[in-house]
């Protein structure tokens, strides 16, 4: 069969069908638009049909093709990690803005998953020193694939939040997109293909966020930043937790869809004399 006929017969939205068929054939997506008469061998057509059926049954497209775009770059993903979301580009933007013109900032990302955030930050700020952690070894393996594919020097560490790093070496900025969906949130049902550990804290949605806020002070240099992604209705709670934990300059940023998505603040405290040079 030719590509055009196969795409139409799939019953999928044509954009999605093209993504799947391009993946199966190992050709750029544009080729299928320019050359709908491309002949598809039978075994490829069979593979495409199988993927189309899984897509129709609700499997997310990025898992079927093993990759997702984030901040203009493609990242490898597996079912061991959250699918990178456009909302999370706001976390990158706010982080880059907090760094401003600082020289060779030391940054820590907690719960890196696919590593898309840490790799993006390293590529946008090559002078930065990046450490990224995850509790899941399977996720760290995906992150390793991405740091290597993008030749991004990011140090990967295994462990639960700050337990993965040394307190003796504080950071200029700590950031995280932790699991923040409350247990029992109906939204979780629509996300059934993604790892529960990456989505929900198994509690009210604020458990991981408050753990990170409480632990951050010991790992931040004076006046250093904490930048957190959170749920659309959690900004007030996160802001209060940060103020109570000794953060100032607390501000909320909205994502591209207009939802309050990222809160940042800097730890109070005076720079030690050695830091003032
Ligand atoms: N923002 C994601 C969602 O609601 C959840 C990501 C997260 O918990 N960190 O789909």
mmCIF file of C-alpha atoms and ligand atoms in Angstrom:
data_model
loop_
_atom_site.group_PDB
_atom_site.id
_atom_site.type_symbol
_atom_site.label_atom_id
_atom_site.label_comp_id
_atom_site.label_asym_id
_atom_site.label_seq_id
_atom_site.Cartn_x
_atom_site.Cartn_y
_atom_site.Cartn_z
ATOM 1 C CA UNK A 1 0.000 0.000 0.000
ATOM 2 C CA UNK A 2 1.215 3.562 -0.442
ATOM 3 C CA UNK A 3 1.758 5.876 2.506
ATOM 4 C CA UNK A 4 -1.155 8.218 1.782
ATOM 5 C CA UNK A 5 -3.710 5.400 1.642
ATOM 6 C CA UNK A 6 -2.296 3.783 4.779
ATOM 7 C CA UNK A 7 -2.472 7.071 6.693
ATOM 8 C CA UNK A 8 -6.102 7.634 5.705
ATOM 9 C CA UNK A 9 -7.069 4.056 6.520
ATOM 10 C CA UNK A 10 -5.660 4.351 10.066
ATOM 11 C CA UNK A 11 -8.625 6.415 11.263
ATOM 12 C CA UNK A 12 -6.244 8.553 13.349
ATOM 13 C CA UNK A 13 -5.876 12.316 13.073
ATOM 14 C CA UNK A 14 -3.525 12.622 10.092
ATOM 15 C CA UNK A 15 -0.812 14.465 12.023
ATOM 16 C CA UNK A 16 -0.603 11.612 14.535
ATOM 17 C CA UNK A 17 -0.721 8.973 11.801
ATOM 18 C CA UNK A 18 2.180 10.677 10.019
ATOM 19 C CA UNK A 19 4.257 10.768 13.224
ATOM 20 C CA UNK A 20 3.730 7.016 13.687
ATOM 21 C CA UNK A 21 4.412 6.064 10.074
ATOM 22 C CA UNK A 22 7.517 8.275 9.881
ATOM 23 C CA UNK A 23 8.754 6.520 13.032
ATOM 24 C CA UNK A 24 8.107 3.068 11.519
ATOM 25 C CA UNK A 25 9.790 3.950 8.208
ATOM 26 C CA UNK A 26 12.615 5.915 9.813
ATOM 27 C CA UNK A 27 12.009 8.905 7.549
ATOM 28 C CA UNK A 28 11.326 12.600 8.314
ATOM 29 C CA UNK A 29 7.619 13.393 8.788
ATOM 30 C CA UNK A 30 7.696 15.959 5.981
ATOM 31 C CA UNK A 31 8.587 13.211 3.509
ATOM 32 C CA UNK A 32 5.116 11.685 3.964
ATOM 33 C CA UNK A 33 3.484 14.987 3.084
ATOM 34 C CA UNK A 34 5.727 15.593 0.075
ATOM 35 C CA UNK A 35 5.612 11.968 -1.141
ATOM 36 C CA UNK A 36 2.286 10.324 -0.202
ATOM 37 C CA UNK A 37 2.964 7.814 -3.002
ATOM 38 C CA UNK A 38 5.888 6.333 -1.005
ATOM 39 C CA UNK A 39 5.472 2.542 -1.052
ATOM 40 C CA UNK A 40 5.243 1.001 2.422
ATOM 41 C CA UNK A 41 6.528 -2.612 2.675
ATOM 42 C CA UNK A 42 4.080 -5.117 4.194
ATOM 43 C CA UNK A 43 6.013 -5.659 7.435
ATOM 44 C CA UNK A 44 6.174 -1.894 8.045
ATOM 45 C CA UNK A 45 2.459 -1.577 7.291
ATOM 46 C CA UNK A 46 1.759 -4.309 9.857
ATOM 47 C CA UNK A 47 3.856 -2.538 12.501
ATOM 48 C CA UNK A 48 2.131 0.758 11.704
ATOM 49 C CA UNK A 49 -1.312 -0.890 12.079
ATOM 50 C CA UNK A 50 -0.337 -2.294 15.492
ATOM 51 C CA UNK A 51 0.876 1.113 16.704
ATOM 52 C CA UNK A 52 -2.252 2.820 15.316
ATOM 53 C CA UNK A 53 -4.466 0.443 17.269
ATOM 54 C CA UNK A 54 -2.549 1.113 20.488
ATOM 55 C CA UNK A 55 -2.867 4.840 19.872
ATOM 56 C CA UNK A 56 -6.610 4.431 19.324
ATOM 57 C CA UNK A 57 -6.818 2.602 22.651
ATOM 58 C CA UNK A 58 -5.313 5.636 24.378
ATOM 59 C CA UNK A 59 -1.561 5.044 24.623
ATOM 60 C CA UNK A 60 0.200 8.406 24.465
ATOM 61 C CA UNK A 61 1.912 9.053 21.137
ATOM 62 C CA UNK A 62 5.303 9.931 22.726
ATOM 63 C CA UNK A 63 5.514 6.481 24.373
ATOM 64 C CA UNK A 64 4.701 4.766 21.072
ATOM 65 C CA UNK A 65 7.567 6.489 19.284
ATOM 66 C CA UNK A 66 9.902 6.760 22.306
ATOM 67 C CA UNK A 67 10.514 10.471 22.093
ATOM 68 C CA UNK A 68 9.061 13.884 22.857
ATOM 69 C CA UNK A 69 10.025 17.446 22.024
ATOM 70 C CA UNK A 70 10.876 19.857 24.832
ATOM 71 C CA UNK A 71 12.180 23.402 24.481
ATOM 72 C CA UNK A 72 12.756 22.812 20.758
ATOM 73 C CA UNK A 73 14.794 19.625 21.164
ATOM 74 C CA UNK A 74 13.895 15.939 20.938
ATOM 75 C CA UNK A 75 14.364 13.724 23.990
ATOM 76 C CA UNK A 76 14.239 9.946 24.331
ATOM 77 C CA UNK A 77 11.550 8.730 26.709
ATOM 78 C CA UNK A 78 10.252 5.421 28.025
ATOM 79 C CA UNK A 79 7.317 4.502 30.249
ATOM 80 C CA UNK A 80 9.691 4.936 33.220
ATOM 81 C CA UNK A 81 9.503 8.721 32.926
ATOM 82 C CA UNK A 82 6.892 11.442 32.695
ATOM 83 C CA UNK A 83 6.199 12.739 29.186
ATOM 84 C CA UNK A 84 7.774 16.232 29.029
ATOM 85 C CA UNK A 85 5.041 18.898 28.996
ATOM 86 C CA UNK A 86 5.001 22.321 27.369
ATOM 87 C CA UNK A 87 3.925 23.748 30.777
ATOM 88 C CA UNK A 88 7.325 22.784 32.132
ATOM 89 C CA UNK A 89 9.104 25.075 29.686
ATOM 90 C CA UNK A 90 8.001 27.815 32.112
ATOM 91 C CA UNK A 91 10.188 26.194 34.795
ATOM 92 C CA UNK A 92 13.168 26.469 32.431
ATOM 93 C CA UNK A 93 12.361 30.086 31.534
ATOM 94 C CA UNK A 94 12.025 31.186 35.171
ATOM 95 C CA UNK A 95 15.244 29.370 36.092
ATOM 96 C CA UNK A 96 17.187 31.052 33.284
ATOM 97 C CA UNK A 97 15.825 34.423 34.362
ATOM 98 C CA UNK A 98 16.817 33.859 38.016
ATOM 99 C CA UNK A 99 20.364 32.993 36.918
ATOM 100 C CA UNK A 100 20.642 36.231 34.978
ATOM 101 C CA UNK A 101 24.272 37.065 34.308
ATOM 102 C CA UNK A 102 25.720 35.045 37.197
ATOM 103 C CA UNK A 103 29.029 33.344 36.376
ATOM 104 C CA UNK A 104 29.203 29.503 36.192
ATOM 105 C CA UNK A 105 26.215 28.906 38.482
ATOM 106 C CA UNK A 106 25.970 25.608 40.357
ATOM 107 C CA UNK A 107 22.501 24.125 39.856
ATOM 108 C CA UNK A 108 20.653 21.145 41.259
ATOM 109 C CA UNK A 109 17.556 19.569 39.713
ATOM 110 C CA UNK A 110 15.627 17.163 41.943
ATOM 111 C CA UNK A 111 13.600 14.382 40.278
ATOM 112 C CA UNK A 112 14.937 14.776 36.764
ATOM 113 C CA UNK A 113 13.005 11.943 35.072
ATOM 114 C CA UNK A 114 13.976 11.963 31.389
ATOM 115 C CA UNK A 115 16.561 14.644 32.155
ATOM 116 C CA UNK A 116 14.968 17.016 29.649
ATOM 117 C CA UNK A 117 15.076 19.994 32.041
ATOM 118 C CA UNK A 118 18.675 19.507 33.175
ATOM 119 C CA UNK A 119 19.918 18.913 29.611
ATOM 120 C CA UNK A 120 18.037 21.983 28.369
ATOM 121 C CA UNK A 121 19.530 24.147 31.123
ATOM 122 C CA UNK A 122 23.036 22.876 30.396
ATOM 123 C CA UNK A 123 22.616 23.595 26.671
ATOM 124 C CA UNK A 124 21.121 27.048 27.287
ATOM 125 C CA UNK A 125 23.773 27.875 29.911
ATOM 126 C CA UNK A 126 26.919 25.922 28.978
ATOM 127 C CA UNK A 127 28.838 27.688 31.782
ATOM 128 C CA UNK A 128 26.550 26.183 34.435
ATOM 129 C CA UNK A 129 27.454 23.184 36.568
ATOM 130 C CA UNK A 130 24.453 20.828 36.648
ATOM 131 C CA UNK A 131 23.606 18.021 39.050
ATOM 132 C CA UNK A 132 20.355 16.087 38.539
ATOM 133 C CA UNK A 133 18.867 13.417 40.800
ATOM 134 C CA UNK A 134 16.153 10.795 40.716
ATOM 135 C CA UNK A 135 14.848 8.119 43.050
ATOM 136 C CA UNK A 136 14.167 5.839 40.080
ATOM 137 C CA UNK A 137 17.172 4.046 38.583
ATOM 138 C CA UNK A 138 15.134 3.344 35.455
ATOM 139 C CA UNK A 139 14.516 7.081 35.056
ATOM 140 C CA UNK A 140 18.221 7.813 35.573
ATOM 141 C CA UNK A 141 19.021 5.405 32.720
ATOM 142 C CA UNK A 142 16.752 7.447 30.419
ATOM 143 C CA UNK A 143 18.347 10.673 31.670
ATOM 144 C CA UNK A 144 21.776 9.174 30.898
ATOM 145 C CA UNK A 145 20.651 8.416 27.323
ATOM 146 C CA UNK A 146 19.632 12.047 26.906
ATOM 147 C CA UNK A 147 22.702 13.640 28.491
ATOM 148 C CA UNK A 148 24.848 11.500 26.175
ATOM 149 C CA UNK A 149 22.729 12.134 23.064
ATOM 150 C CA UNK A 150 23.015 15.887 23.626
ATOM 151 C CA UNK A 151 26.605 15.726 24.932
ATOM 152 C CA UNK A 152 25.431 17.693 27.971
ATOM 153 C CA UNK A 153 27.709 17.383 30.989
ATOM 154 C CA UNK A 154 25.168 16.775 33.763
ATOM 155 C CA UNK A 155 26.120 14.853 36.903
ATOM 156 C CA UNK A 156 23.413 12.272 37.635
ATOM 157 C CA UNK A 157 22.848 11.104 41.211
ATOM 158 C CA UNK A 158 20.549 8.468 42.653
ATOM 159 C CA UNK A 159 18.535 9.242 45.764
ATOM 160 C CA UNK A 160 15.499 10.731 47.442
ATOM 161 C CA UNK A 161 15.476 14.533 47.043
ATOM 162 C CA UNK A 162 18.424 16.094 48.929
ATOM 163 C CA UNK A 163 19.656 12.726 50.236
ATOM 164 C CA UNK A 164 21.289 12.319 46.809
ATOM 165 C CA UNK A 165 23.722 15.233 47.299
ATOM 166 C CA UNK A 166 26.311 16.571 49.780
ATOM 167 C CA UNK A 167 25.226 19.419 52.060
ATOM 168 C CA UNK A 168 28.816 20.664 52.146
ATOM 169 C CA UNK A 169 28.597 21.936 48.564
ATOM 170 C CA UNK A 170 25.713 24.407 48.350
ATOM 171 C CA UNK A 171 24.083 25.500 45.094
ATOM 172 C CA UNK A 172 23.222 28.827 43.482
ATOM 173 C CA UNK A 173 19.864 27.445 42.404
ATOM 174 C CA UNK A 174 17.749 24.382 43.153
ATOM 175 C CA UNK A 175 14.788 23.489 40.929
ATOM 176 C CA UNK A 176 12.251 20.713 40.682
ATOM 177 C CA UNK A 177 9.108 19.514 38.951
ATOM 178 C CA UNK A 178 8.117 17.024 41.643
ATOM 179 C CA UNK A 179 4.998 14.830 41.767
ATOM 180 C CA UNK A 180 2.241 17.187 42.891
ATOM 181 C CA UNK A 181 -1.046 15.631 41.816
ATOM 182 C CA UNK A 182 -3.130 14.729 44.897
ATOM 183 C CA UNK A 183 -4.107 11.110 45.404
ATOM 184 C CA UNK A 184 -7.670 10.635 44.186
ATOM 185 C CA UNK A 185 -7.491 13.587 41.763
ATOM 186 C CA UNK A 186 -9.705 12.530 38.813
ATOM 187 C CA UNK A 187 -7.018 13.983 36.497
ATOM 188 C CA UNK A 188 -4.814 10.980 37.406
ATOM 189 C CA UNK A 189 -7.169 8.610 35.596
ATOM 190 C CA UNK A 190 -6.369 10.302 32.300
ATOM 191 C CA UNK A 191 -2.641 9.834 32.979
ATOM 192 C CA UNK A 192 -2.768 6.075 33.572
ATOM 193 C CA UNK A 193 0.116 5.295 31.212
ATOM 194 C CA UNK A 194 2.647 7.443 33.084
ATOM 195 C CA UNK A 195 4.635 6.358 36.176
ATOM 196 C CA UNK A 196 2.536 7.082 39.305
ATOM 197 C CA UNK A 197 5.726 7.904 41.244
ATOM 198 C CA UNK A 198 6.374 10.836 38.904
ATOM 199 C CA UNK A 199 2.842 12.225 39.087
ATOM 200 C CA UNK A 200 1.411 11.901 42.570
ATOM 201 C CA UNK A 201 2.871 12.202 46.053
ATOM 202 C CA UNK A 202 0.302 9.715 47.344
ATOM 203 C CA UNK A 203 -1.042 12.472 49.602
ATOM 204 C CA UNK A 204 -2.553 15.955 49.245
ATOM 205 C CA UNK A 205 -0.252 17.038 46.414
ATOM 206 C CA UNK A 206 1.946 19.224 48.638
ATOM 207 C CA UNK A 207 3.975 16.527 50.392
ATOM 208 C CA UNK A 208 6.984 16.493 48.036
ATOM 209 C CA UNK A 209 6.828 20.239 47.448
ATOM 210 C CA UNK A 210 6.973 20.903 51.212
ATOM 211 C CA UNK A 211 9.775 18.358 51.726
ATOM 212 C CA UNK A 212 11.854 20.115 49.068
ATOM 213 C CA UNK A 213 11.098 23.573 50.472
ATOM 214 C CA UNK A 214 12.018 22.444 53.992
ATOM 215 C CA UNK A 215 15.275 20.833 52.873
ATOM 216 C CA UNK A 216 16.448 23.481 50.410
ATOM 217 C CA UNK A 217 17.880 25.976 52.917
ATOM 218 C CA UNK A 218 20.721 23.628 53.890
ATOM 219 C CA UNK A 219 21.774 23.263 50.235
ATOM 220 C CA UNK A 220 21.539 26.852 49.035
ATOM 221 C CA UNK A 221 24.190 29.546 49.174
ATOM 222 C CA UNK A 222 22.997 32.792 50.814
ATOM 223 C CA UNK A 223 20.491 34.604 48.525
ATOM 224 C CA UNK A 224 20.330 31.541 46.212
ATOM 225 C CA UNK A 225 17.156 30.539 44.365
ATOM 226 C CA UNK A 226 14.592 27.793 44.715
ATOM 227 C CA UNK A 227 12.335 27.340 41.641
ATOM 228 C CA UNK A 228 9.386 24.932 41.775
ATOM 229 C CA UNK A 229 6.737 23.754 39.344
ATOM 230 C CA UNK A 230 3.367 23.022 40.956
ATOM 231 C CA UNK A 231 -0.317 22.461 40.214
ATOM 232 C CA UNK A 232 -2.520 25.273 38.859
ATOM 233 C CA UNK A 233 -4.178 25.696 42.289
ATOM 234 C CA UNK A 234 -1.126 25.288 44.537
ATOM 235 C CA UNK A 235 0.636 28.653 44.124
ATOM 236 C CA UNK A 236 -0.733 30.180 47.338
ATOM 237 C CA UNK A 237 0.178 27.141 49.439
ATOM 238 C CA UNK A 238 3.656 26.870 47.902
ATOM 239 C CA UNK A 239 4.273 30.612 48.372
ATOM 240 C CA UNK A 240 3.298 30.384 52.041
ATOM 241 C CA UNK A 241 5.516 27.346 52.619
ATOM 242 C CA UNK A 242 8.416 29.232 51.054
ATOM 243 C CA UNK A 243 7.882 32.377 53.138
ATOM 244 C CA UNK A 244 7.671 30.293 56.321
ATOM 245 C CA UNK A 245 10.892 28.489 55.388
ATOM 246 C CA UNK A 246 12.826 31.768 55.136
ATOM 247 C CA UNK A 247 12.521 32.633 51.454
ATOM 248 C CA UNK A 248 12.021 36.170 50.143
ATOM 249 C CA UNK A 249 11.294 37.644 46.693
ATOM 250 C CA UNK A 250 8.637 34.948 46.293
ATOM 251 C CA UNK A 251 6.875 35.255 42.949
ATOM 252 C CA UNK A 252 4.542 33.155 40.812
ATOM 253 C CA UNK A 253 4.808 32.709 37.061
ATOM 254 C CA UNK A 254 2.049 31.511 34.714
ATOM 255 C CA UNK A 255 2.505 28.871 32.018
ATOM 256 C CA UNK A 256 1.636 29.396 28.342
ATOM 257 C CA UNK A 257 -1.962 28.371 29.093
ATOM 258 C CA UNK A 258 -2.236 31.133 31.733
ATOM 259 C CA UNK A 259 -2.188 28.827 34.781
ATOM 260 C CA UNK A 260 -0.101 29.645 37.867
ATOM 261 C CA UNK A 261 2.612 27.038 37.362
ATOM 262 C CA UNK A 262 5.977 28.026 38.824
ATOM 263 C CA UNK A 263 6.924 29.722 42.107
ATOM 264 C CA UNK A 264 10.419 30.969 42.874
ATOM 265 C CA UNK A 265 12.052 32.618 45.844
ATOM 266 C CA UNK A 266 15.500 33.255 47.259
ATOM 267 C CA UNK A 267 16.721 32.138 50.620
ATOM 268 C CA UNK A 268 17.299 34.973 53.085
ATOM 269 C CA UNK A 269 20.655 35.359 54.740
ATOM 270 C CA UNK A 270 23.690 37.533 54.336
ATOM 271 C CA UNK A 271 26.553 36.520 52.159
ATOM 272 C CA UNK A 272 29.569 35.383 54.157
ATOM 273 C CA UNK A 273 32.639 37.631 53.761
ATOM 274 C CA UNK A 274 34.254 35.081 51.411
ATOM 275 C CA UNK A 275 31.200 35.246 49.153
ATOM 276 C CA UNK A 276 31.352 39.017 48.783
ATOM 277 C CA UNK A 277 34.357 39.259 46.512
HETATM 278 N N1 LIG B 1 1.534 18.817 35.274
HETATM 279 C C1 LIG B 1 1.355 17.414 35.173
HETATM 280 C C2 LIG B 1 -0.078 17.104 34.903
HETATM 281 O O1 LIG B 1 -0.948 17.594 35.590
HETATM 282 C C3 LIG B 1 1.817 16.691 36.394
HETATM 283 C C4 LIG B 1 3.305 16.784 36.553
HETATM 284 C C5 LIG B 1 3.761 16.603 37.946
HETATM 285 O O2 LIG B 1 3.087 16.059 38.818
HETATM 286 N N2 LIG B 1 4.924 17.061 38.188
HETATM 287 O O3 LIG B 1 -0.362 16.388 33.987
#
